[in-house]
């Protein structure tokens, strides 16, 4: 596996790959890699000749600086996992490779129709940070395909929309959510959870499946929100929305094209999950 920490060095490697007419899949991550990330790498390997994983903890997408400072960093372990998974290239850019003039002097990309709800509403500026960094990573890596997880479903839709709006020449491949044995969605933030908190966190997916299987979903949302409160889980949102437009579909007759989204804090750890209805 080749590791590049400078855009100038990556760029030379990309030129050679392109000269040899090889296709590239990009898996952008923030590191602290787990089986969810590795499943994306596996998909990428099947899709293209060369798989690039990027690890960049993007300060611009954190609305809470404490959250940014505490984000788990495990580069040595990540490198080992990627080597074992036969990743071709790891790109770990320095901040100046992504934002040479600082984020605030960089051109920002703001998606306009999907970002005023869910995480977009609760984390102001988050998706502008995400879109901007993903566009830069796509351009720097020259990727033909990008693999993104359904775990961050709103992010997946927002990036797809950005790619469409800006005519970026790249194909989006979506990947299913990989879960812990207690059905908790794997997340880098799970490494902050104690054993007790891990147990509590499993209530998030139980809530989603409880609502999915209920007859009166409105009533069940109220009931299960109360249950979460009793377990000291602070809800950011628990909402049913259209799986393409993210419009609220709580009052629709069938939930055929809907997804159920949750974001909640266990103490100060924010977790998200979603399932198809
Ligand atoms: P992150 O490092 O959290 O920014 O995530 C990098 C990519 O991995 C994103 O496309 C996520 O949606 C995806 N991802 C994160 N957790 C999971 C999971 N449990 N299953 C599948 N994909 C995931």
PDB file of C-alpha atoms and ligand atoms in Angstrom:
ATOM      1  CA  UNK A   1       0.000   0.000   0.000  1.00  0.00           C
ATOM      2  CA  UNK A   2       1.275   3.461  -0.917  1.00  0.00           C
ATOM      3  CA  UNK A   3       0.719   6.182   1.654  1.00  0.00           C
ATOM      4  CA  UNK A   4       0.647   9.818   0.606  1.00  0.00           C
ATOM      5  CA  UNK A   5       0.442  12.740   3.001  1.00  0.00           C
ATOM      6  CA  UNK A   6       0.973  15.482   0.416  1.00  0.00           C
ATOM      7  CA  UNK A   7      -1.315  16.375  -2.470  1.00  0.00           C
ATOM      8  CA  UNK A   8       1.716  17.011  -4.728  1.00  0.00           C
ATOM      9  CA  UNK A   9       2.900  13.408  -4.215  1.00  0.00           C
ATOM     10  CA  UNK A  10      -0.572  11.903  -4.630  1.00  0.00           C
ATOM     11  CA  UNK A  11      -1.002  13.921  -7.809  1.00  0.00           C
ATOM     12  CA  UNK A  12       2.070  12.319  -9.430  1.00  0.00           C
ATOM     13  CA  UNK A  13       0.757   8.843  -8.589  1.00  0.00           C
ATOM     14  CA  UNK A  14      -2.678   9.715 -10.019  1.00  0.00           C
ATOM     15  CA  UNK A  15      -1.097  10.912 -13.272  1.00  0.00           C
ATOM     16  CA  UNK A  16       0.625   7.542 -13.657  1.00  0.00           C
ATOM     17  CA  UNK A  17      -2.595   5.628 -12.891  1.00  0.00           C
ATOM     18  CA  UNK A  18      -4.455   7.683 -15.496  1.00  0.00           C
ATOM     19  CA  UNK A  19      -1.670   7.179 -18.068  1.00  0.00           C
ATOM     20  CA  UNK A  20      -2.180   3.449 -17.611  1.00  0.00           C
ATOM     21  CA  UNK A  21      -5.971   3.885 -18.094  1.00  0.00           C
ATOM     22  CA  UNK A  22      -6.771   2.383 -14.694  1.00  0.00           C
ATOM     23  CA  UNK A  23     -10.029   3.204 -12.923  1.00  0.00           C
ATOM     24  CA  UNK A  24     -10.109   4.608  -9.376  1.00  0.00           C
ATOM     25  CA  UNK A  25     -12.601   4.205  -6.522  1.00  0.00           C
ATOM     26  CA  UNK A  26     -12.457   6.582  -3.579  1.00  0.00           C
ATOM     27  CA  UNK A  27     -13.554   5.773  -0.019  1.00  0.00           C
ATOM     28  CA  UNK A  28     -13.412   8.998   1.997  1.00  0.00           C
ATOM     29  CA  UNK A  29     -13.242   8.525   5.790  1.00  0.00           C
ATOM     30  CA  UNK A  30     -12.259  10.280   8.978  1.00  0.00           C
ATOM     31  CA  UNK A  31     -10.310   7.256  10.227  1.00  0.00           C
ATOM     32  CA  UNK A  32     -10.654   5.077  13.327  1.00  0.00           C
ATOM     33  CA  UNK A  33     -11.583   2.436  10.817  1.00  0.00           C
ATOM     34  CA  UNK A  34     -14.025  -0.367  11.650  1.00  0.00           C
ATOM     35  CA  UNK A  35     -15.742  -3.167   9.749  1.00  0.00           C
ATOM     36  CA  UNK A  36     -18.210  -0.654   8.237  1.00  0.00           C
ATOM     37  CA  UNK A  37     -15.385   1.278   6.560  1.00  0.00           C
ATOM     38  CA  UNK A  38     -13.707  -1.955   5.466  1.00  0.00           C
ATOM     39  CA  UNK A  39     -16.934  -3.129   3.818  1.00  0.00           C
ATOM     40  CA  UNK A  40     -16.799   0.050   1.702  1.00  0.00           C
ATOM     41  CA  UNK A  41     -13.194  -0.740   0.757  1.00  0.00           C
ATOM     42  CA  UNK A  42     -14.282  -4.253  -0.288  1.00  0.00           C
ATOM     43  CA  UNK A  43     -16.987  -2.780  -2.534  1.00  0.00           C
ATOM     44  CA  UNK A  44     -14.497  -0.273  -3.975  1.00  0.00           C
ATOM     45  CA  UNK A  45     -12.061  -3.078  -4.826  1.00  0.00           C
ATOM     46  CA  UNK A  46     -14.741  -4.866  -6.839  1.00  0.00           C
ATOM     47  CA  UNK A  47     -15.604  -1.656  -8.692  1.00  0.00           C
ATOM     48  CA  UNK A  48     -12.234  -0.378  -9.898  1.00  0.00           C
ATOM     49  CA  UNK A  49      -8.595  -1.204 -10.564  1.00  0.00           C
ATOM     50  CA  UNK A  50      -7.288   1.089  -7.833  1.00  0.00           C
ATOM     51  CA  UNK A  51      -8.848   1.745  -4.417  1.00  0.00           C
ATOM     52  CA  UNK A  52      -7.963   4.930  -2.576  1.00  0.00           C
ATOM     53  CA  UNK A  53      -8.971   5.391   1.044  1.00  0.00           C
ATOM     54  CA  UNK A  54      -8.630   8.887   2.429  1.00  0.00           C
ATOM     55  CA  UNK A  55      -8.376   9.695   6.110  1.00  0.00           C
ATOM     56  CA  UNK A  56      -8.961  13.336   6.930  1.00  0.00           C
ATOM     57  CA  UNK A  57     -10.666  14.588  10.081  1.00  0.00           C
ATOM     58  CA  UNK A  58     -12.254  17.583   8.438  1.00  0.00           C
ATOM     59  CA  UNK A  59     -12.424  20.456  10.945  1.00  0.00           C
ATOM     60  CA  UNK A  60     -14.882  22.275   8.681  1.00  0.00           C
ATOM     61  CA  UNK A  61     -17.674  19.748   9.245  1.00  0.00           C
ATOM     62  CA  UNK A  62     -17.629  19.926  13.048  1.00  0.00           C
ATOM     63  CA  UNK A  63     -20.006  22.491  14.460  1.00  0.00           C
ATOM     64  CA  UNK A  64     -18.703  21.609  17.941  1.00  0.00           C
ATOM     65  CA  UNK A  65     -14.950  22.162  18.424  1.00  0.00           C
ATOM     66  CA  UNK A  66     -14.884  19.866  21.466  1.00  0.00           C
ATOM     67  CA  UNK A  67     -16.281  17.049  19.310  1.00  0.00           C
ATOM     68  CA  UNK A  68     -13.534  17.761  16.724  1.00  0.00           C
ATOM     69  CA  UNK A  69     -10.738  17.729  19.312  1.00  0.00           C
ATOM     70  CA  UNK A  70     -12.041  14.486  20.832  1.00  0.00           C
ATOM     71  CA  UNK A  71     -12.534  12.662  17.525  1.00  0.00           C
ATOM     72  CA  UNK A  72     -10.654   9.334  17.818  1.00  0.00           C
ATOM     73  CA  UNK A  73      -7.330   9.176  15.971  1.00  0.00           C
ATOM     74  CA  UNK A  74      -5.849   5.710  15.413  1.00  0.00           C
ATOM     75  CA  UNK A  75      -3.695   6.078  12.314  1.00  0.00           C
ATOM     76  CA  UNK A  76      -1.265   3.220  13.036  1.00  0.00           C
ATOM     77  CA  UNK A  77      -4.143   0.738  13.514  1.00  0.00           C
ATOM     78  CA  UNK A  78      -5.917   2.123  10.448  1.00  0.00           C
ATOM     79  CA  UNK A  79      -2.811   1.596   8.295  1.00  0.00           C
ATOM     80  CA  UNK A  80      -2.586  -2.032   9.467  1.00  0.00           C
ATOM     81  CA  UNK A  81      -6.259  -2.684   8.683  1.00  0.00           C
ATOM     82  CA  UNK A  82      -5.989  -1.126   5.231  1.00  0.00           C
ATOM     83  CA  UNK A  83      -2.853  -3.139   4.444  1.00  0.00           C
ATOM     84  CA  UNK A  84      -4.617  -6.339   5.477  1.00  0.00           C
ATOM     85  CA  UNK A  85      -7.518  -5.355   3.248  1.00  0.00           C
ATOM     86  CA  UNK A  86      -5.223  -4.827   0.241  1.00  0.00           C
ATOM     87  CA  UNK A  87      -6.072  -1.164  -0.212  1.00  0.00           C
ATOM     88  CA  UNK A  88      -3.850   0.300  -2.944  1.00  0.00           C
ATOM     89  CA  UNK A  89      -3.471   3.876  -1.746  1.00  0.00           C
ATOM     90  CA  UNK A  90      -4.016   5.630   1.563  1.00  0.00           C
ATOM     91  CA  UNK A  91      -4.234   9.419   1.349  1.00  0.00           C
ATOM     92  CA  UNK A  92      -3.814  11.194   4.690  1.00  0.00           C
ATOM     93  CA  UNK A  93      -3.580  14.832   3.637  1.00  0.00           C
ATOM     94  CA  UNK A  94      -2.310  17.592   5.882  1.00  0.00           C
ATOM     95  CA  UNK A  95      -4.693  20.488   6.485  1.00  0.00           C
ATOM     96  CA  UNK A  96      -2.713  22.664   4.003  1.00  0.00           C
ATOM     97  CA  UNK A  97      -3.207  20.075   1.256  1.00  0.00           C
ATOM     98  CA  UNK A  98      -6.986  20.442   1.534  1.00  0.00           C
ATOM     99  CA  UNK A  99      -7.369  24.097   2.525  1.00  0.00           C
ATOM    100  CA  UNK A 100      -4.121  25.858   1.472  1.00  0.00           C
ATOM    101  CA  UNK A 101      -5.568  29.255   2.453  1.00  0.00           C
ATOM    102  CA  UNK A 102      -7.610  27.992   5.416  1.00  0.00           C
ATOM    103  CA  UNK A 103     -11.218  26.825   5.207  1.00  0.00           C
ATOM    104  CA  UNK A 104     -12.664  30.321   5.588  1.00  0.00           C
ATOM    105  CA  UNK A 105     -10.843  31.563   2.493  1.00  0.00           C
ATOM    106  CA  UNK A 106     -11.789  28.449   0.492  1.00  0.00           C
ATOM    107  CA  UNK A 107     -14.712  28.356  -1.961  1.00  0.00           C
ATOM    108  CA  UNK A 108     -17.574  26.634  -0.125  1.00  0.00           C
ATOM    109  CA  UNK A 109     -20.174  24.300  -1.562  1.00  0.00           C
ATOM    110  CA  UNK A 110     -23.613  24.502   0.035  1.00  0.00           C
ATOM    111  CA  UNK A 111     -26.378  22.137  -1.047  1.00  0.00           C
ATOM    112  CA  UNK A 112     -29.718  23.949  -0.896  1.00  0.00           C
ATOM    113  CA  UNK A 113     -32.629  21.520  -0.728  1.00  0.00           C
ATOM    114  CA  UNK A 114     -31.741  18.615   1.564  1.00  0.00           C
ATOM    115  CA  UNK A 115     -29.755  20.296   4.293  1.00  0.00           C
ATOM    116  CA  UNK A 116     -32.331  22.232   6.293  1.00  0.00           C
ATOM    117  CA  UNK A 117     -33.586  19.127   8.124  1.00  0.00           C
ATOM    118  CA  UNK A 118     -32.143  16.312  10.296  1.00  0.00           C
ATOM    119  CA  UNK A 119     -28.354  16.694  10.777  1.00  0.00           C
ATOM    120  CA  UNK A 120     -28.312  19.790   8.550  1.00  0.00           C
ATOM    121  CA  UNK A 121     -30.673  21.528  10.944  1.00  0.00           C
ATOM    122  CA  UNK A 122     -29.030  20.268  14.121  1.00  0.00           C
ATOM    123  CA  UNK A 123     -25.430  20.781  13.016  1.00  0.00           C
ATOM    124  CA  UNK A 124     -25.264  24.195  11.296  1.00  0.00           C
ATOM    125  CA  UNK A 125     -22.563  24.353   8.621  1.00  0.00           C
ATOM    126  CA  UNK A 126     -21.910  20.610   8.794  1.00  0.00           C
ATOM    127  CA  UNK A 127     -22.898  19.749   5.224  1.00  0.00           C
ATOM    128  CA  UNK A 128     -21.080  22.751   3.741  1.00  0.00           C
ATOM    129  CA  UNK A 129     -17.949  21.317   5.337  1.00  0.00           C
ATOM    130  CA  UNK A 130     -18.775  17.831   4.034  1.00  0.00           C
ATOM    131  CA  UNK A 131     -19.574  18.917   0.458  1.00  0.00           C
ATOM    132  CA  UNK A 132     -16.526  21.143   0.208  1.00  0.00           C
ATOM    133  CA  UNK A 133     -14.087  18.499   1.428  1.00  0.00           C
ATOM    134  CA  UNK A 134     -15.633  15.707  -0.662  1.00  0.00           C
ATOM    135  CA  UNK A 135     -15.463  17.836  -3.821  1.00  0.00           C
ATOM    136  CA  UNK A 136     -11.789  18.587  -3.116  1.00  0.00           C
ATOM    137  CA  UNK A 137     -11.020  14.897  -2.459  1.00  0.00           C
ATOM    138  CA  UNK A 138     -12.812  13.832  -5.660  1.00  0.00           C
ATOM    139  CA  UNK A 139     -10.787  16.342  -7.669  1.00  0.00           C
ATOM    140  CA  UNK A 140      -7.472  15.526  -5.998  1.00  0.00           C
ATOM    141  CA  UNK A 141      -7.852  11.766  -6.429  1.00  0.00           C
ATOM    142  CA  UNK A 142      -9.371  11.859  -9.942  1.00  0.00           C
ATOM    143  CA  UNK A 143     -11.730   9.107  -8.808  1.00  0.00           C
ATOM    144  CA  UNK A 144     -14.255   7.544 -11.223  1.00  0.00           C
ATOM    145  CA  UNK A 145     -16.372   6.142  -8.384  1.00  0.00           C
ATOM    146  CA  UNK A 146     -17.011   7.086  -4.776  1.00  0.00           C
ATOM    147  CA  UNK A 147     -18.306   4.604  -2.189  1.00  0.00           C
ATOM    148  CA  UNK A 148     -20.504   6.037   0.572  1.00  0.00           C
ATOM    149  CA  UNK A 149     -22.338   4.373   3.458  1.00  0.00           C
ATOM    150  CA  UNK A 150     -26.104   4.423   4.013  1.00  0.00           C
ATOM    151  CA  UNK A 151     -25.252   4.783   7.696  1.00  0.00           C
ATOM    152  CA  UNK A 152     -24.933   8.523   6.924  1.00  0.00           C
ATOM    153  CA  UNK A 153     -27.989   8.519   4.689  1.00  0.00           C
ATOM    154  CA  UNK A 154     -28.542  12.284   4.537  1.00  0.00           C
ATOM    155  CA  UNK A 155     -24.851  12.746   3.694  1.00  0.00           C
ATOM    156  CA  UNK A 156     -25.216  10.191   0.882  1.00  0.00           C
ATOM    157  CA  UNK A 157     -28.174  12.113  -0.615  1.00  0.00           C
ATOM    158  CA  UNK A 158     -26.489  15.491  -0.204  1.00  0.00           C
ATOM    159  CA  UNK A 159     -23.267  14.346  -1.905  1.00  0.00           C
ATOM    160  CA  UNK A 160     -25.267  12.711  -4.726  1.00  0.00           C
ATOM    161  CA  UNK A 161     -27.131  15.987  -5.217  1.00  0.00           C
ATOM    162  CA  UNK A 162     -23.909  18.021  -5.212  1.00  0.00           C
ATOM    163  CA  UNK A 163     -22.419  15.685  -7.837  1.00  0.00           C
ATOM    164  CA  UNK A 164     -25.526  16.030  -9.999  1.00  0.00           C
ATOM    165  CA  UNK A 165     -25.846  19.824  -9.564  1.00  0.00           C
ATOM    166  CA  UNK A 166     -22.197  20.479 -10.374  1.00  0.00           C
ATOM    167  CA  UNK A 167     -21.938  17.842 -13.165  1.00  0.00           C
ATOM    168  CA  UNK A 168     -19.042  16.155 -11.382  1.00  0.00           C
ATOM    169  CA  UNK A 169     -17.999  13.128 -13.439  1.00  0.00           C
ATOM    170  CA  UNK A 170     -18.175  10.411 -10.805  1.00  0.00           C
ATOM    171  CA  UNK A 171     -20.445   7.485 -10.005  1.00  0.00           C
ATOM    172  CA  UNK A 172     -21.821   7.085  -6.481  1.00  0.00           C
ATOM    173  CA  UNK A 173     -21.951   3.575  -5.034  1.00  0.00           C
ATOM    174  CA  UNK A 174     -23.982   3.176  -1.847  1.00  0.00           C
ATOM    175  CA  UNK A 175     -23.097   0.615   0.786  1.00  0.00           C
ATOM    176  CA  UNK A 176     -25.351  -0.956   3.441  1.00  0.00           C
ATOM    177  CA  UNK A 177     -24.867  -0.277   7.155  1.00  0.00           C
ATOM    178  CA  UNK A 178     -22.726  -2.760   9.063  1.00  0.00           C
ATOM    179  CA  UNK A 179     -23.856  -3.354  12.635  1.00  0.00           C
ATOM    180  CA  UNK A 180     -22.575  -4.532  15.992  1.00  0.00           C
ATOM    181  CA  UNK A 181     -23.997  -7.830  17.264  1.00  0.00           C
ATOM    182  CA  UNK A 182     -26.541  -5.836  19.330  1.00  0.00           C
ATOM    183  CA  UNK A 183     -27.576  -4.094  16.055  1.00  0.00           C
ATOM    184  CA  UNK A 184     -25.964  -0.802  16.972  1.00  0.00           C
ATOM    185  CA  UNK A 185     -24.613   0.725  13.745  1.00  0.00           C
ATOM    186  CA  UNK A 186     -20.801   0.641  13.764  1.00  0.00           C
ATOM    187  CA  UNK A 187     -19.379   4.117  14.166  1.00  0.00           C
ATOM    188  CA  UNK A 188     -16.009   5.633  15.005  1.00  0.00           C
ATOM    189  CA  UNK A 189     -17.750   7.418  17.863  1.00  0.00           C
ATOM    190  CA  UNK A 190     -18.691   4.064  19.448  1.00  0.00           C
ATOM    191  CA  UNK A 191     -15.122   3.831  20.728  1.00  0.00           C
ATOM    192  CA  UNK A 192     -16.033   6.601  23.202  1.00  0.00           C
ATOM    193  CA  UNK A 193     -18.789   4.400  24.712  1.00  0.00           C
ATOM    194  CA  UNK A 194     -18.325   2.517  27.996  1.00  0.00           C
ATOM    195  CA  UNK A 195     -19.801  -0.999  28.238  1.00  0.00           C
ATOM    196  CA  UNK A 196     -22.868   0.399  29.959  1.00  0.00           C
ATOM    197  CA  UNK A 197     -23.268   3.140  27.330  1.00  0.00           C
ATOM    198  CA  UNK A 198     -22.863   0.533  24.576  1.00  0.00           C
ATOM    199  CA  UNK A 199     -25.780  -1.362  26.062  1.00  0.00           C
ATOM    200  CA  UNK A 200     -27.849   1.828  26.258  1.00  0.00           C
ATOM    201  CA  UNK A 201     -26.890   2.687  22.659  1.00  0.00           C
ATOM    202  CA  UNK A 202     -28.486  -0.535  21.423  1.00  0.00           C
ATOM    203  CA  UNK A 203     -31.843   1.096  22.286  1.00  0.00           C
ATOM    204  CA  UNK A 204     -31.437   3.338  19.256  1.00  0.00           C
ATOM    205  CA  UNK A 205     -31.817   0.533  16.732  1.00  0.00           C
ATOM    206  CA  UNK A 206     -34.459  -1.154  18.921  1.00  0.00           C
ATOM    207  CA  UNK A 207     -36.417   2.102  18.704  1.00  0.00           C
ATOM    208  CA  UNK A 208     -36.131   2.158  14.911  1.00  0.00           C
ATOM    209  CA  UNK A 209     -37.239  -1.448  14.474  1.00  0.00           C
ATOM    210  CA  UNK A 210     -40.023  -0.963  17.056  1.00  0.00           C
ATOM    211  CA  UNK A 211     -41.427   1.923  15.015  1.00  0.00           C
ATOM    212  CA  UNK A 212     -40.912   0.107  11.706  1.00  0.00           C
ATOM    213  CA  UNK A 213     -42.927  -2.880  12.962  1.00  0.00           C
ATOM    214  CA  UNK A 214     -45.691  -0.852  14.629  1.00  0.00           C
ATOM    215  CA  UNK A 215     -49.110  -0.222  13.160  1.00  0.00           C
ATOM    216  CA  UNK A 216     -49.493   3.349  14.461  1.00  0.00           C
ATOM    217  CA  UNK A 217     -46.082   4.859  13.815  1.00  0.00           C
ATOM    218  CA  UNK A 218     -46.976   8.329  15.126  1.00  0.00           C
ATOM    219  CA  UNK A 219     -48.055   6.874  18.463  1.00  0.00           C
ATOM    220  CA  UNK A 220     -45.037   4.587  18.640  1.00  0.00           C
ATOM    221  CA  UNK A 221     -42.659   7.506  18.051  1.00  0.00           C
ATOM    222  CA  UNK A 222     -44.193   9.306  21.042  1.00  0.00           C
ATOM    223  CA  UNK A 223     -44.067   6.170  23.195  1.00  0.00           C
ATOM    224  CA  UNK A 224     -40.480   5.260  22.329  1.00  0.00           C
ATOM    225  CA  UNK A 225     -39.252   8.860  22.664  1.00  0.00           C
ATOM    226  CA  UNK A 226     -40.479   8.705  26.270  1.00  0.00           C
ATOM    227  CA  UNK A 227     -38.722   5.373  26.777  1.00  0.00           C
ATOM    228  CA  UNK A 228     -35.428   6.875  25.499  1.00  0.00           C
ATOM    229  CA  UNK A 229     -35.828   9.838  27.832  1.00  0.00           C
ATOM    230  CA  UNK A 230     -36.163   7.443  30.769  1.00  0.00           C
ATOM    231  CA  UNK A 231     -32.813   5.936  29.769  1.00  0.00           C
ATOM    232  CA  UNK A 232     -31.328   9.453  29.714  1.00  0.00           C
ATOM    233  CA  UNK A 233     -30.916   9.394  25.939  1.00  0.00           C
ATOM    234  CA  UNK A 234     -31.352  12.920  24.588  1.00  0.00           C
ATOM    235  CA  UNK A 235     -33.012  12.920  21.181  1.00  0.00           C
ATOM    236  CA  UNK A 236     -31.911  15.348  18.463  1.00  0.00           C
ATOM    237  CA  UNK A 237     -34.517  13.916  16.104  1.00  0.00           C
ATOM    238  CA  UNK A 238     -36.612  10.826  15.436  1.00  0.00           C
ATOM    239  CA  UNK A 239     -38.382  11.389  12.146  1.00  0.00           C
ATOM    240  CA  UNK A 240     -39.903   9.642   9.149  1.00  0.00           C
ATOM    241  CA  UNK A 241     -38.881  11.197   5.857  1.00  0.00           C
ATOM    242  CA  UNK A 242     -38.989  10.496   2.133  1.00  0.00           C
ATOM    243  CA  UNK A 243     -35.944   8.491   1.055  1.00  0.00           C
ATOM    244  CA  UNK A 244     -35.114  10.890  -1.811  1.00  0.00           C
ATOM    245  CA  UNK A 245     -36.437  14.349  -0.935  1.00  0.00           C
ATOM    246  CA  UNK A 246     -36.198  14.055   2.879  1.00  0.00           C
ATOM    247  CA  UNK A 247     -39.659  15.663   3.094  1.00  0.00           C
ATOM    248  CA  UNK A 248     -41.612  14.719   6.211  1.00  0.00           C
ATOM    249  CA  UNK A 249     -43.852  11.720   5.425  1.00  0.00           C
ATOM    250  CA  UNK A 250     -45.238  11.002   8.892  1.00  0.00           C
ATOM    251  CA  UNK A 251     -48.793  11.515   7.611  1.00  0.00           C
ATOM    252  CA  UNK A 252     -48.506   9.404   4.478  1.00  0.00           C
ATOM    253  CA  UNK A 253     -50.691   6.308   4.134  1.00  0.00           C
ATOM    254  CA  UNK A 254     -47.954   3.931   3.076  1.00  0.00           C
ATOM    255  CA  UNK A 255     -44.377   4.383   4.126  1.00  0.00           C
ATOM    256  CA  UNK A 256     -43.124   2.632   1.011  1.00  0.00           C
ATOM    257  CA  UNK A 257     -40.569   5.288   0.046  1.00  0.00           C
ATOM    258  CA  UNK A 258     -39.807   6.447   3.564  1.00  0.00           C
ATOM    259  CA  UNK A 259     -36.918   6.058   5.978  1.00  0.00           C
ATOM    260  CA  UNK A 260     -36.809   6.496   9.689  1.00  0.00           C
ATOM    261  CA  UNK A 261     -33.972   8.642  11.047  1.00  0.00           C
ATOM    262  CA  UNK A 262     -32.623   9.003  14.554  1.00  0.00           C
ATOM    263  CA  UNK A 263     -29.913  11.136  16.142  1.00  0.00           C
ATOM    264  CA  UNK A 264     -29.384  11.044  19.880  1.00  0.00           C
ATOM    265  CA  UNK A 265     -26.892  11.819  22.590  1.00  0.00           C
ATOM    266  CA  UNK A 266     -25.764   9.229  25.098  1.00  0.00           C
ATOM    267  CA  UNK A 267     -24.177  11.554  27.628  1.00  0.00           C
ATOM    268  CA  UNK A 268     -22.160  13.771  25.264  1.00  0.00           C
ATOM    269  CA  UNK A 269     -21.695  11.171  22.502  1.00  0.00           C
ATOM    270  CA  UNK A 270     -23.855  11.821  19.440  1.00  0.00           C
ATOM    271  CA  UNK A 271     -24.936   8.762  17.464  1.00  0.00           C
ATOM    272  CA  UNK A 272     -27.059   8.487  14.317  1.00  0.00           C
ATOM    273  CA  UNK A 273     -28.850   5.645  12.563  1.00  0.00           C
ATOM    274  CA  UNK A 274     -31.583   5.108   9.970  1.00  0.00           C
ATOM    275  CA  UNK A 275     -33.599   2.270   8.465  1.00  0.00           C
ATOM    276  CA  UNK A 276     -35.847   1.782   5.482  1.00  0.00           C
ATOM    277  CA  UNK A 277     -39.554   1.441   6.264  1.00  0.00           C
TER     278      UNK A 277
HETATM  279  P1  LIG B   1     -16.720   8.425   8.598  1.00  0.00           P
HETATM  280  O1  LIG B   1     -15.321   7.945   8.820  1.00  0.00           O
HETATM  281  O2  LIG B   1     -17.599   8.268   9.785  1.00  0.00           O
HETATM  282  O3  LIG B   1     -16.749   9.817   7.996  1.00  0.00           O
HETATM  283  O4  LIG B   1     -17.361   7.464   7.498  1.00  0.00           O
HETATM  284  C1  LIG B   1     -16.735   7.242   6.265  1.00  0.00           C
HETATM  285  C2  LIG B   1     -17.670   6.446   5.386  1.00  0.00           C
HETATM  286  O5  LIG B   1     -17.964   5.197   6.021  1.00  0.00           O
HETATM  287  C3  LIG B   1     -19.028   7.124   5.134  1.00  0.00           C
HETATM  288  O6  LIG B   1     -19.415   6.900   3.795  1.00  0.00           O
HETATM  289  C4  LIG B   1     -19.938   6.412   6.103  1.00  0.00           C
HETATM  290  O7  LIG B   1     -21.291   6.415   5.710  1.00  0.00           O
HETATM  291  C5  LIG B   1     -19.363   4.997   6.075  1.00  0.00           C
HETATM  292  N1  LIG B   1     -19.723   4.263   7.286  1.00  0.00           N
HETATM  293  C6  LIG B   1     -19.596   4.661   8.566  1.00  0.00           C
HETATM  294  N2  LIG B   1     -20.103   3.728   9.410  1.00  0.00           N
HETATM  295  C7  LIG B   1     -20.565   2.722   8.640  1.00  0.00           C
HETATM  296  C8  LIG B   1     -21.205   1.465   8.906  1.00  0.00           C
HETATM  297  N3  LIG B   1     -21.483   1.070  10.147  1.00  0.00           N
HETATM  298  N4  LIG B   1     -21.542   0.676   7.860  1.00  0.00           N
HETATM  299  C9  LIG B   1     -21.262   1.057   6.586  1.00  0.00           C
HETATM  300  N5  LIG B   1     -20.666   2.229   6.267  1.00  0.00           N
HETATM  301  C10 LIG B   1     -20.318   3.052   7.277  1.00  0.00           C
END
